[in-house]
């Protein structure tokens, strides 16, 4: 059903209050209302969520895989950017 | 004394019939929607119809369970679903209609769900706490069924020439069977008088208004009412119900008492 009448929508589900919406998949739908209904029936039938976002897939801009070396490569040898090079005192909890 | 006794047993029989009617509506429509599994126009709709069917099956289990308790003969929901013959079923004729094409299925679903929603909202006030609790739970489900069907009514009716024509045909098929939904017959009248059943005839103005609204969005005219000889509430079903039961009840008839 990849006809123009049923374009693709990306589906995001919020698992519970306080968490962010996460991408779970996509649905084909003629309009936003139908996309929400389809997403509800396909992705939340086992209590997976409390809120839904649907976004036209064409609205998503993706990074170019051809640029991944320059975009993501430089981070590989920057381990010092992880805050793990100090000792957490024993009395400090919840970190 | 004897008049009182007979009136009390009449009421008890009416209570049983009342719960059966509600449960059989849900059971038979659940089975019809189950038939679409793997055959819906899109994967998304396949799941939508299966979900609606499973909601209805859940309602049927609860309502037929109550019917069995009222009857007091040791029959549970399974016994009532699998071990009755066609003449003992009390569902309305609308729900046993074949699915037809997608538009006819949507027409049937909208006409039924909009009625069931109005009914269950009123049922929440019934004195039998089992029935009012089932209705309160089901209202949330049926609200979604009704909205789903209404949005597809608009999409099909206000869609292409072909989809509009199919919806008009689907409504012409289904609308013949709605009169039965608003009828208070001699069996149920004492229960309505006692405040133990919703007076379905009074649901009509609210239902008419909702139907007019959705028909306007779908740009379709209301079909003319027609008299049909079938009457599911008293067991006078069409030819289709027997075929539904032959599939629904096959396993329990071939292997009585089978569980898994």
PDB file of C-alpha atoms in Angstrom, chain A residues 1 6 26-31 33-43 45, chain B residues 41-45 47-51 54-55 140-141 144 147-148 151-152 155:
ATOM      1  CA  UNK A   1       0.000   0.000   0.000  1.00  0.00           C
ATOM      2  CA  UNK A   6      -1.597   5.943   1.912  1.00  0.00           C
ATOM      3  CA  UNK A  26       5.557   3.079  11.071  1.00  0.00           C
ATOM      4  CA  UNK A  27       2.056   2.823   9.587  1.00  0.00           C
ATOM      5  CA  UNK A  28       0.465   3.635   6.252  1.00  0.00           C
ATOM      6  CA  UNK A  29      -2.450   6.052   6.546  1.00  0.00           C
ATOM      7  CA  UNK A  30      -4.434   8.495   4.442  1.00  0.00           C
ATOM      8  CA  UNK A  31      -4.561  11.211   7.088  1.00  0.00           C
ATOM      9  CA  UNK A  33      -6.429  10.788  12.293  1.00  0.00           C
ATOM     10  CA  UNK A  34      -6.183   7.434  10.566  1.00  0.00           C
ATOM     11  CA  UNK A  35      -2.470   7.291  11.382  1.00  0.00           C
ATOM     12  CA  UNK A  36      -3.201   7.762  15.092  1.00  0.00           C
ATOM     13  CA  UNK A  37      -5.931   5.103  15.025  1.00  0.00           C
ATOM     14  CA  UNK A  38      -3.719   2.649  13.146  1.00  0.00           C
ATOM     15  CA  UNK A  39      -0.767   3.334  15.442  1.00  0.00           C
ATOM     16  CA  UNK A  40      -3.012   2.738  18.450  1.00  0.00           C
ATOM     17  CA  UNK A  41      -4.191  -0.590  17.058  1.00  0.00           C
ATOM     18  CA  UNK A  42      -0.767  -1.774  15.869  1.00  0.00           C
ATOM     19  CA  UNK A  43       1.573  -0.517  18.596  1.00  0.00           C
ATOM     20  CA  UNK A  45      -2.611  -3.091  22.050  1.00  0.00           C
TER      21      UNK A  45
ATOM     22  CA  UNK B  41      -7.449  -4.232   3.112  1.00  0.00           C
ATOM     23  CA  UNK B  42      -4.314  -3.262   5.048  1.00  0.00           C
ATOM     24  CA  UNK B  43      -2.221  -4.705   7.850  1.00  0.00           C
ATOM     25  CA  UNK B  44      -3.267  -1.802  10.072  1.00  0.00           C
ATOM     26  CA  UNK B  45      -6.981  -2.504   9.533  1.00  0.00           C
ATOM     27  CA  UNK B  47      -5.289  -5.413  13.568  1.00  0.00           C
ATOM     28  CA  UNK B  48      -8.029  -2.814  14.056  1.00  0.00           C
ATOM     29  CA  UNK B  49     -10.809  -5.275  13.276  1.00  0.00           C
ATOM     30  CA  UNK B  50      -9.193  -8.033  15.296  1.00  0.00           C
ATOM     31  CA  UNK B  51      -8.913  -5.656  18.260  1.00  0.00           C
ATOM     32  CA  UNK B  54     -11.567  -9.241  20.737  1.00  0.00           C
ATOM     33  CA  UNK B  55     -13.118  -6.381  22.734  1.00  0.00           C
ATOM     34  CA  UNK B 140     -14.409   2.881  26.829  1.00  0.00           C
ATOM     35  CA  UNK B 141     -13.979   0.147  24.222  1.00  0.00           C
ATOM     36  CA  UNK B 144     -13.257   3.766  20.187  1.00  0.00           C
ATOM     37  CA  UNK B 147     -15.119   6.603  16.402  1.00  0.00           C
ATOM     38  CA  UNK B 148     -13.103   4.259  14.212  1.00  0.00           C
ATOM     39  CA  UNK B 151     -14.093   8.147  10.660  1.00  0.00           C
ATOM     40  CA  UNK B 152     -14.127   5.429   7.974  1.00  0.00           C
ATOM     41  CA  UNK B 155     -13.444   8.669   4.475  1.00  0.00           C
TER      42      UNK B 155
END
